[in-house]
Coordinates of N, CA and C in Angstrom, one line a residue:
L1 N 103.8 117.8 103.2 CA 102.7 118.9 103.3 C 103.3 120.2 103.9
L2 N 104.2 120.1 104.8 CA 104.9 121.3 105.4 C 105.7 121.9 104.3
E3 N 106.4 121.2 103.5 CA 107.2 121.7 102.4 C 106.3 122.4 101.4
N4 N 105.2 121.8 101.0 CA 104.3 122.4 100.1 C 103.8 123.7 100.6
A5 N 103.5 123.8 101.9 CA 103.0 125.0 102.5 C 104.1 126.1 102.4
A6 N 105.3 125.7 102.8 CA 106.4 126.6 102.8 C 106.7 127.1 101.3
Q7 N 106.5 126.3 100.4 CA 106.7 126.7 99.0 C 105.7 127.7 98.6
S8 N 104.4 127.5 99.0 CA 103.4 128.5 98.7 C 103.6 129.8 99.3
V9 N 104.1 129.8 100.5 CA 104.4 131.1 101.2 C 105.6 131.8 100.5
R10 N 106.6 131.0 100.2 CA 107.8 131.5 99.5 C 107.4 132.2 98.2
A11 N 106.6 131.5 97.4 CA 106.1 132.0 96.1 C 105.3 133.2 96.2
T12 N 104.4 133.3 97.2 CA 103.6 134.4 97.4 C 104.4 135.7 97.8
V13 N 105.3 135.5 98.7 CA 106.2 136.7 99.1 C 107.1 137.1 97.9
S14 N 107.6 136.1 97.2 CA 108.6 136.4 96.1 C 107.9 137.3 95.0
R15 N 106.6 137.1 94.9 CA 105.8 137.9 93.9 C 105.4 139.3 94.5
G16 N 105.8 139.6 95.7 CA 105.5 140.9 96.3 C 104.3 140.8 97.2
G17 N 103.8 139.6 97.5 CA 102.7 139.4 98.4 C 103.0 139.5 99.9
T18 N 101.9 139.6 100.7 CA 102.1 139.6 102.1 C 101.3 138.5 102.8
V19 N 102.0 137.9 103.8 CA 101.4 136.8 104.5 C 101.0 137.3 105.9
L20 N 99.8 137.2 106.3 CA 99.4 137.5 107.6 C 99.4 136.3 108.6
F21 N 100.3 136.5 109.6 CA 100.4 135.4 110.6 C 99.3 135.6 111.7
V22 N 98.6 134.5 112.0 CA 97.5 134.6 112.9 C 97.7 133.4 114.0
G23 N 97.8 133.8 115.2 CA 97.9 132.9 116.3 C 97.6 133.5 117.6
T24 N 96.4 133.4 118.1 CA 96.0 134.1 119.3 C 96.0 133.2 120.6
K25 N 96.2 131.9 120.4 CA 96.3 131.1 121.6 C 97.5 131.3 122.4
R26 N 97.5 131.1 123.7 CA 98.6 131.4 124.6 C 99.9 130.8 124.2
Q27 N 99.8 129.6 123.7 CA 101.1 128.9 123.3 C 101.7 129.5 122.1
A28 N 101.0 130.2 121.3 CA 101.5 130.7 120.0 C 101.8 132.2 120.0
Q29 N 101.3 133.0 121.0 CA 101.4 134.4 120.9 C 102.8 135.0 120.7
A30 N 103.7 134.6 121.6 CA 105.0 135.1 121.6 C 105.8 134.7 120.3
T31 N 105.6 133.4 119.9 CA 106.3 132.9 118.8 C 105.8 133.5 117.5
V32 N 104.5 133.7 117.4 CA 103.9 134.4 116.2 C 104.4 135.8 116.0
Q33 N 104.5 136.5 117.1 CA 105.0 137.9 117.1 C 106.5 137.9 116.7
S34 N 107.3 137.1 117.3 CA 108.7 137.2 117.1 C 109.1 136.8 115.7
E35 N 108.4 135.7 115.2 CA 108.8 135.2 113.9 C 108.2 136.1 112.8
A36 N 107.0 136.6 113.0 CA 106.5 137.5 112.0 C 107.3 138.8 111.9
E37 N 107.7 139.3 113.0 CA 108.6 140.5 113.0 C 109.9 140.2 112.3
R38 N 110.4 139.0 112.5 CA 111.7 138.6 111.9 C 111.7 138.6 110.4
C39 N 110.5 138.2 109.9 CA 110.4 138.1 108.4 C 109.6 139.3 107.9
S40 N 109.4 140.3 108.7 CA 108.7 141.6 108.3 C 107.3 141.3 107.8
M41 N 106.6 140.5 108.4 CA 105.2 140.2 108.0 C 104.2 140.7 109.1
P42 N 103.0 141.1 108.7 CA 102.0 141.5 109.7 C 101.5 140.3 110.5
Y43 N 101.0 140.5 111.7 CA 100.5 139.4 112.5 C 99.4 139.9 113.4
I44 N 98.6 138.9 113.9 CA 97.6 139.1 114.9 C 97.8 138.0 116.0
N45 N 98.2 138.4 117.2 CA 98.5 137.4 118.2 C 97.6 137.6 119.5
H46 N 96.6 138.5 119.4 CA 95.6 138.6 120.4 C 94.3 138.3 119.7
R47 N 93.2 138.8 120.3 CA 91.9 138.5 119.7 C 91.7 138.9 118.3
W48 N 91.2 138.0 117.5 CA 90.9 138.4 116.1 C 89.7 139.3 116.1
L49 N 89.8 140.5 115.5 CA 88.7 141.5 115.5 C 87.8 141.1 114.3
G50 N 86.5 141.0 114.6 CA 85.6 140.7 113.5 C 85.6 141.8 112.5
G51 N 85.7 141.4 111.2 CA 85.7 142.4 110.2 C 87.2 142.8 109.8
T52 N 88.2 142.1 110.3 CA 89.5 142.5 110.0 C 89.8 142.4 108.5
L53 N 89.2 141.4 107.9 CA 89.3 141.2 106.4 C 88.1 141.8 105.7
T54 N 86.9 141.4 106.2 CA 85.7 141.8 105.5 C 85.3 143.3 105.6
N55 N 85.8 143.9 106.6 CA 85.6 145.3 106.8 C 86.9 146.1 106.9
W56 N 87.8 145.8 106.0 CA 89.2 146.2 106.0 C 89.3 147.8 106.1
N57 N 88.4 148.5 105.4 CA 88.5 150.0 105.4 C 88.4 150.5 106.8
T58 N 87.6 150.0 107.7 CA 87.5 150.4 109.0 C 88.7 150.1 109.8
I59 N 89.2 148.9 109.7 CA 90.5 148.5 110.3 C 91.6 149.4 109.9
Q60 N 91.7 149.7 108.6 CA 92.7 150.6 108.1 C 92.7 152.0 108.7
Q61 N 91.5 152.5 108.9 CA 91.3 153.8 109.5 C 91.8 153.8 111.0
R62 N 91.6 152.7 111.7 CA 92.1 152.5 113.1 C 93.6 152.5 113.1
I63 N 94.2 151.8 112.1 CA 95.7 151.7 112.0 C 96.3 153.1 111.7
R64 N 95.6 153.8 110.8 CA 96.1 155.2 110.6 C 96.0 156.1 111.8
H65 N 94.9 155.9 112.6 CA 94.7 156.7 113.8 C 95.8 156.3 114.8
L66 N 96.2 155.0 114.9 CA 97.2 154.6 115.8 C 98.6 155.2 115.4
L67 N 98.9 155.1 114.1 CA 100.2 155.7 113.6 C 100.2 157.2 113.8
E68 N 99.1 157.9 113.7 CA 99.1 159.3 113.9 C 99.3 159.6 115.3
L69 N 98.7 158.9 116.2 CA 98.9 159.1 117.7 C 100.4 158.9 118.1
E70 N 100.9 157.8 117.6 CA 102.3 157.5 117.9 C 103.3 158.6 117.3
R71 N 102.9 159.1 116.1 CA 103.8 160.2 115.5 C 103.7 161.4 116.4
R72 N 102.5 161.8 116.8 CA 102.4 163.0 117.6 C 103.0 162.8 119.0
M73 N 103.0 161.6 119.5 CA 103.7 161.4 120.8 C 105.2 161.5 120.7
D74 N 105.7 161.0 119.6 CA 107.1 161.0 119.3 C 107.6 162.4 119.1
S75 N 106.8 163.3 118.5 CA 107.2 164.6 118.2 C 107.0 165.6 119.3
G76 N 106.4 165.1 120.4 CA 106.2 165.9 121.6 C 105.0 166.8 121.6
E77 N 104.0 166.5 120.7 CA 102.8 167.4 120.6 C 102.0 167.3 121.9
F78 N 102.1 166.3 122.7 CA 101.2 166.1 123.8 C 101.9 166.6 125.1
R79 N 103.0 167.2 125.0 CA 103.8 167.6 126.2 C 103.0 168.6 127.1
N80 N 102.3 169.5 126.4 CA 101.6 170.5 127.1 C 100.2 170.1 127.7
L81 N 99.9 168.9 127.5 CA 98.6 168.4 128.0 C 98.8 168.1 129.5
T82 N 97.7 167.9 130.2 CA 97.8 167.5 131.6 C 98.2 166.1 131.7
K83 N 98.6 165.7 132.9 CA 99.1 164.3 133.1 C 97.9 163.4 132.8
K84 N 96.7 163.7 133.2 CA 95.6 162.8 133.0 C 95.3 162.7 131.5
E85 N 95.4 163.7 130.8 CA 95.1 163.7 129.3 C 96.2 162.8 128.6
R86 N 97.4 163.0 129.0 CA 98.5 162.2 128.4 C 98.3 160.7 128.8
L87 N 97.9 160.4 130.0 CA 97.7 159.0 130.4 C 96.6 158.4 129.6
T88 N 95.5 159.2 129.3 CA 94.4 158.7 128.6 C 94.8 158.4 127.1
I89 N 95.6 159.2 126.6 CA 96.1 159.0 125.2 C 97.0 157.7 125.2
Q90 N 97.9 157.6 126.2 CA 98.8 156.5 126.3 C 98.0 155.2 126.4
R91 N 97.0 155.2 127.2 CA 96.1 154.0 127.3 C 95.5 153.6 126.0
E92 N 95.0 154.6 125.2 CA 94.4 154.4 123.9 C 95.4 153.7 123.0
V93 N 96.7 154.3 123.0 CA 97.7 153.7 122.1 C 98.0 152.3 122.5
D94 N 98.2 152.0 123.8 CA 98.5 150.7 124.3 C 97.4 149.7 123.9
K95 N 96.1 150.2 124.0 CA 95.0 149.3 123.6 C 95.0 149.0 122.1
L96 N 95.2 150.0 121.3 CA 95.2 149.8 119.9 C 96.4 148.9 119.5
N97 N 97.5 149.1 120.1 CA 98.7 148.3 119.8 C 98.4 146.8 120.1
E98 N 97.7 146.6 121.2 CA 97.4 145.2 121.6 C 96.5 144.6 120.6
R99 N 95.6 145.3 120.0 CA 94.6 144.8 119.1 C 95.1 144.7 117.7
I100 N 95.7 145.8 117.2 CA 96.1 145.9 115.8 C 97.5 146.3 115.6
G101 N 98.3 146.3 116.6 CA 99.7 146.7 116.5 C 100.5 145.9 115.5
G102 N 100.2 144.6 115.4 CA 100.9 143.8 114.4 C 100.5 144.0 113.0
L103 N 99.4 144.9 112.8 CA 99.0 145.2 111.4 C 99.5 146.5 110.9
K104 N 100.3 147.2 111.7 CA 100.7 148.6 111.3 C 101.4 148.6 110.0
T105 N 102.1 147.5 109.5 CA 102.8 147.5 108.2 C 101.9 147.1 107.1
L106 N 100.7 146.7 107.4 CA 99.8 146.2 106.4 C 99.1 147.3 105.7
R107 N 99.3 147.5 104.4 CA 98.7 148.6 103.6 C 97.5 148.2 102.8
K108 N 97.3 146.9 102.6 CA 96.2 146.4 101.9 C 95.8 145.0 102.4
L109 N 94.8 144.4 101.9 CA 94.4 143.1 102.4 C 95.6 142.1 102.1
P110 N 95.9 141.2 103.0 CA 97.0 140.2 102.8 C 96.7 139.3 101.6
D111 N 97.8 138.8 101.1 CA 97.6 137.9 99.9 C 97.5 136.4 100.4
M112 N 97.8 136.2 101.7 CA 97.7 134.8 102.2 C 97.6 134.9 103.7
L113 N 97.0 133.9 104.4 CA 97.0 133.8 105.8 C 97.7 132.6 106.2
F114 N 98.5 132.7 107.3 CA 99.1 131.5 108.0 C 98.4 131.5 109.4
I115 N 97.7 130.4 109.6 CA 96.9 130.3 110.9 C 97.4 129.1 111.7
V116 N 97.7 129.4 113.0 CA 98.3 128.4 113.9 C 97.2 127.4 114.3
D117 N 96.1 127.8 114.7 CA 95.0 126.9 115.1 C 93.7 127.2 114.3
T118 N 93.5 126.5 113.3 CA 92.3 126.8 112.4 C 91.0 126.6 113.1
S119 N 90.9 125.7 114.1 CA 89.7 125.5 114.9 C 89.4 126.7 115.8
M120 N 90.4 127.2 116.5 CA 90.3 128.3 117.4 C 90.0 129.6 116.6
E121 N 90.7 129.7 115.4 CA 90.6 130.9 114.6 C 89.5 130.8 113.5
D122 N 88.4 130.2 113.9 CA 87.4 129.9 112.9 C 86.8 131.2 112.3
L123 N 86.9 132.3 113.0 CA 86.4 133.6 112.4 C 87.4 134.1 111.3
A124 N 88.6 133.9 111.6 CA 89.6 134.3 110.6 C 89.5 133.4 109.3
V125 N 89.3 132.1 109.6 CA 89.1 131.2 108.4 C 87.9 131.6 107.6
S126 N 86.8 131.9 108.3 CA 85.5 132.3 107.6 C 85.7 133.5 106.8
E127 N 86.4 134.6 107.4 CA 86.6 135.8 106.6 C 87.5 135.6 105.4
A128 N 88.6 134.9 105.6 CA 89.5 134.6 104.5 C 88.8 133.9 103.4
S129 N 88.0 132.9 103.8 CA 87.3 132.1 102.8 C 86.3 133.0 102.0
R130 N 85.7 133.9 102.7 CA 84.7 134.8 102.1 C 85.4 135.7 101.1
M131 N 86.6 136.2 101.5 CA 87.4 137.1 100.7 C 88.3 136.4 99.7
K132 N 88.2 135.1 99.7 CA 88.9 134.3 98.7 C 90.5 134.5 98.9
I133 N 90.9 134.6 100.1 CA 92.3 134.7 100.4 C 92.8 133.3 100.8
P134 N 93.8 132.8 100.1 CA 94.3 131.4 100.4 C 94.9 131.3 101.8
M135 N 94.8 130.1 102.4 CA 95.2 129.9 103.8 C 96.2 128.8 103.9
V136 N 97.2 129.0 104.7 CA 98.1 127.9 105.2 C 97.7 127.7 106.7
G137 N 97.4 126.5 107.1 CA 96.9 126.3 108.5 C 97.5 125.1 109.1
M138 N 97.8 125.2 110.4 CA 98.1 124.1 111.3 C 96.8 123.4 111.7
V139 N 96.5 122.2 111.2 CA 95.3 121.6 111.4 C 95.4 120.4 112.4
D140 N 94.8 120.4 113.5 CA 94.8 119.3 114.4 C 93.6 118.4 114.1
T141 N 93.6 117.3 114.9 CA 92.5 116.3 114.6 C 91.1 116.7 114.9
N142 N 91.0 117.8 115.6 CA 89.6 118.3 116.0 C 89.2 119.4 115.0
A143 N 89.9 119.7 113.9 CA 89.6 120.8 113.0 C 89.2 120.3 111.7
D144 N 88.4 121.1 111.0 CA 88.0 120.8 109.6 C 89.0 121.4 108.6
P145 N 89.6 120.5 107.8 CA 90.6 121.0 106.9 C 90.1 121.4 105.5
T146 N 88.8 121.3 105.3 CA 88.3 121.5 104.0 C 88.4 122.9 103.5
K147 N 88.4 123.9 104.4 CA 88.5 125.3 103.9 C 90.0 125.8 103.8
I148 N 90.9 124.9 104.2 CA 92.3 125.3 104.2 C 93.0 124.9 102.9
D149 N 93.6 125.8 102.3 CA 94.3 125.5 101.0 C 95.5 124.7 101.1
Y150 N 96.3 125.0 102.2 CA 97.6 124.2 102.4 C 97.5 123.7 103.9
V151 N 97.2 122.5 104.0 CA 97.0 121.9 105.3 C 98.4 121.4 105.9
I152 N 98.7 121.7 107.2 CA 99.8 121.2 107.9 C 99.3 120.4 109.1
P153 N 99.2 119.1 108.9 CA 98.7 118.3 110.1 C 99.7 118.4 111.2
S154 N 99.2 118.8 112.4 CA 100.1 119.0 113.5 C 99.3 119.1 114.8
N155 N 100.0 119.0 115.9 CA 99.5 119.2 117.2 C 99.6 120.7 117.6
D156 N 98.6 121.5 117.4 CA 98.7 122.9 117.6 C 98.6 123.3 119.1
D157 N 98.6 122.3 120.0 CA 98.6 122.6 121.4 C 100.0 122.5 122.0
A158 N 100.9 121.8 121.2 CA 102.3 121.6 121.7 C 103.2 122.8 121.3
I159 N 103.8 123.4 122.3 CA 104.6 124.6 122.1 C 105.7 124.3 121.1
R160 N 106.4 123.2 121.3 CA 107.5 122.9 120.4 C 107.1 122.7 119.0
S161 N 105.9 122.1 118.8 CA 105.4 122.0 117.4 C 105.1 123.3 116.8
V162 N 104.4 124.2 117.6 CA 104.1 125.5 117.1 C 105.4 126.3 116.7
K163 N 106.4 126.3 117.6 CA 107.6 127.0 117.3 C 108.3 126.5 116.1
L164 N 108.3 125.2 115.9 CA 109.0 124.6 114.7 C 108.3 125.0 113.4
I165 N 107.0 124.9 113.4 CA 106.2 125.1 112.1 C 106.2 126.6 111.8
V166 N 106.0 127.5 112.8 CA 106.0 128.9 112.6 C 107.3 129.4 112.1
K167 N 108.4 128.8 112.6 CA 109.7 129.1 112.2 C 109.9 128.7 110.7
V168 N 109.5 127.6 110.3 CA 109.6 127.1 108.9 C 108.9 128.1 108.0
V169 N 107.7 128.5 108.4 CA 106.9 129.4 107.5 C 107.6 130.8 107.5
A170 N 108.1 131.2 108.6 CA 108.8 132.5 108.6 C 110.0 132.5 107.8
D171 N 110.8 131.4 107.8 CA 111.9 131.2 107.0 C 111.6 131.3 105.5
A172 N 110.5 130.6 105.1 CA 110.0 130.6 103.8 C 109.6 132.1 103.3
A173 N 109.0 132.8 104.2 CA 108.6 134.2 103.9 C 109.9 135.0 103.7
E174 N 110.9 134.8 104.6 CA 112.1 135.6 104.5 C 112.9 135.3 103.2
E175 N 112.9 134.0 102.8 CA 113.5 133.6 101.6 C 112.8 134.2 100.4
G176 N 111.5 134.2 100.5 CA 110.7 134.8 99.4 C 111.1 136.3 99.2
Q177 N 111.3 137.0 100.3 CA 111.8 138.4 100.2 C 113.1 138.5 99.5
R178 N 114.0 137.6 99.8 CA 115.3 137.6 99.2 C 115.2 137.3 97.7
I179 N 114.4 136.4 97.4 CA 114.2 136.1 95.9 C 113.7 137.3 95.2
R180 N 112.7 138.0 95.8 CA 112.2 139.2 95.2 C 113.3 140.2 95.0
E181 N 114.1 140.4 96.0 CA 115.2 141.4 95.9 C 116.2 141.0 94.9
V182 N 116.5 139.7 94.8 CA 117.5 139.2 93.8 C 116.9 139.5 92.4
E183 N 115.6 139.2 92.2 CA 115.0 139.4 90.9 C 115.0 140.8 90.5
A184 N 114.9 141.7 91.5 CA 114.9 143.1 91.2 C 116.2 143.6 90.6
V185 N 117.3 142.8 90.8 CA 118.5 143.2 90.2 C 118.4 143.1 88.7
D186 N 117.7 142.1 88.2 CA 117.6 141.9 86.7 C 116.9 143.1 86.0
I187 N 116.1 143.9 86.7 CA 115.5 145.0 86.1 C 116.1 146.3 86.6
G188 N 117.3 146.2 87.2 CA 118.1 147.4 87.6 C 117.7 148.1 88.8
Q189 N 116.9 147.4 89.7 CA 116.5 148.1 90.9 C 117.4 147.9 92.1
V190 N 118.3 146.9 91.9 CA 119.3 146.6 93.0 C 120.7 146.4 92.4
S191 N 121.7 146.9 93.1 CA 123.0 146.8 92.5 C 123.5 145.4 92.6
Q192 N 124.5 145.1 91.8 CA 125.1 143.7 91.8 C 125.8 143.4 93.2
D193 N 126.3 144.4 93.8 CA 127.0 144.2 95.2 C 125.9 143.8 96.2
D194 N 124.7 144.5 96.1 CA 123.6 144.1 97.0 C 123.1 142.7 96.7
R195 N 123.1 142.3 95.4 CA 122.7 141.0 95.0 C 123.6 139.9 95.6
A196 N 124.9 140.1 95.6 CA 125.8 139.2 96.1 C 125.5 138.9 97.6
E197 N 125.2 140.0 98.3 CA 124.9 139.9 99.7 C 123.6 139.2 100.0
M198 N 122.6 139.4 99.1 CA 121.3 138.7 99.3 C 121.5 137.2 99.0
E199 N 122.3 136.9 98.1 CA 122.4 135.4 97.7 C 123.0 134.6 98.8
Q200 N 123.6 135.3 99.8 CA 124.2 134.5 100.9 C 123.1 133.9 101.8
Y201 N 121.8 134.5 101.7 CA 120.7 134.0 102.5 C 119.8 133.0 101.8
L202 N 120.1 132.7 100.6 CA 119.3 131.8 99.8 C 119.9 130.4 99.8
G203 N 119.0 129.4 99.9 CA 119.4 128.0 99.8 C 119.9 127.6 98.4
P204 N 120.6 126.5 98.3 CA 121.1 126.1 97.0 C 120.0 125.8 96.0
S205 N 118.9 125.1 96.5 CA 117.9 124.8 95.5 C 117.2 126.1 95.0
T206 N 117.1 127.1 95.8 CA 116.5 128.3 95.3 C 117.4 129.0 94.4
L207 N 118.7 129.0 94.7 CA 119.7 129.7 93.8 C 119.7 129.0 92.4
R208 N 119.5 127.7 92.4 CA 119.4 127.0 91.1 C 118.2 127.5 90.3
K209 N 117.1 127.7 91.0 CA 115.9 128.1 90.2 C 116.1 129.5 89.7
L210 N 116.9 130.3 90.4 CA 117.1 131.7 90.1 C 118.3 131.9 89.2
A211 N 119.0 130.8 88.9 CA 120.3 130.9 88.2 C 120.2 131.8 87.0
I212 N 121.1 132.8 86.9 CA 121.2 133.7 85.8 C 122.0 133.1 84.7
K213 N 121.7 133.2 83.4 CA 122.5 132.7 82.4 C 123.8 133.3 82.4
E214 N 124.9 132.5 82.4 CA 126.2 133.0 82.4 C 126.9 132.7 81.1
I215 N 127.8 133.5 80.7 CA 128.5 133.2 79.4 C 129.4 132.0 79.6
D216 N 129.3 131.1 78.7 CA 130.2 129.9 78.6 C 131.4 130.3 77.8
L217 N 132.5 130.7 78.5 CA 133.7 131.2 77.9 C 134.3 130.1 77.0
D218 N 134.2 128.8 77.5 CA 134.8 127.7 76.7 C 134.1 127.7 75.3
E219 N 132.8 127.8 75.3 CA 132.1 127.8 74.0 C 132.5 128.9 73.1
V220 N 132.6 130.1 73.7 CA 133.0 131.3 73.0 C 134.4 131.1 72.4
L221 N 135.3 130.6 73.2 CA 136.7 130.5 72.7 C 136.7 129.4 71.6
A222 N 136.0 128.3 71.8 CA 135.9 127.3 70.8 C 135.4 127.8 69.5
S223 N 134.4 128.7 69.5 CA 133.9 129.3 68.3 C 134.9 130.1 67.6
A224 N 135.7 130.8 68.4 CA 136.8 131.7 67.9 C 137.8 130.8 67.2
E225 N 138.2 129.7 67.8 CA 139.2 128.8 67.2 C 138.7 128.2 65.9
D226 N 137.3 128.0 65.8 CA 136.8 127.4 64.6 C 136.7 128.4 63.5
G227 N 137.2 129.6 63.7 CA 137.3 130.6 62.6 C 136.3 131.7 62.7
E228 N 135.5 131.8 63.7 CA 134.6 133.0 63.8 C 135.4 134.2 64.1
S229 N 135.0 135.3 63.5 CA 135.7 136.6 63.7 C 135.6 137.1 65.1
A230 N 136.5 138.0 65.5 CA 136.4 138.6 66.8 C 135.1 139.3 67.0
E231 N 134.6 140.0 65.9 CA 133.4 140.7 66.0 C 132.2 139.7 66.4
A232 N 132.2 138.5 65.7 CA 131.2 137.6 66.0 C 131.2 137.1 67.4
V233 N 132.4 136.9 67.9 CA 132.6 136.5 69.3 C 132.1 137.6 70.3
E234 N 132.4 138.8 70.0 CA 131.9 139.9 70.8 C 130.4 140.0 70.8
E235 N 129.8 139.8 69.6 CA 128.3 139.8 69.5 C 127.7 138.7 70.3
T236 N 128.4 137.5 70.4 CA 127.9 136.4 71.2 C 127.9 136.8 72.7
V237 N 129.0 137.5 73.1 CA 129.1 137.9 74.5 C 128.0 138.9 74.8
E238 N 127.8 139.9 73.9 CA 126.8 140.9 74.2 C 125.4 140.3 74.2
E239 N 125.1 139.3 73.3 CA 123.8 138.7 73.4 C 123.6 138.0 74.7
E240 N 124.6 137.3 75.2 CA 124.5 136.6 76.4 C 124.2 137.6 77.6

């Protein structure tokens, strides 16, 4: 079941999708943040805000406001304000970062949710179900698995269990990104040198699935020996 869940995450990301990591319980907060950042995915590791999915336009406006405040702070636009005014702005930025800081890279609704504790995150499950967003979830014995598309039976209260499963999902998301980058080579968006570097991060099974058709020189040479003209051999090479 864990492998099936990882495959679904890998496939979603390889198609250009985004997986939102959700884990607000104390045991999961640090792990969710670090692993989501490692695979460049958005996350929520504090309280789930009602309407995060069902009222996305409002959430998106708050994200833009946060990014604008940070941009203005970095450019020094607030230097001439009083100390009290600067402190008020800094507190607002800190508060927004705590609530939606993990969503700053999210430009649209996520294509999938990964939820650490489906029982605790019942609001997230409800909103995702309503918006028809598929879910991967760590489901303990006290949770209802019926709404979860990809169930991972687990003890979501054990820190080691949480760390292991979140890492597997993050690895799958990271590999999905590599697959997408490798496939971009085929349409000329990435150089062959970059492709060679990307393939270092892919597992052997994934590389087999992505294997590009290579010219079988033995067959070409054999054809030439059988009397085919040099032009025919060159045409074979070009077609390959």
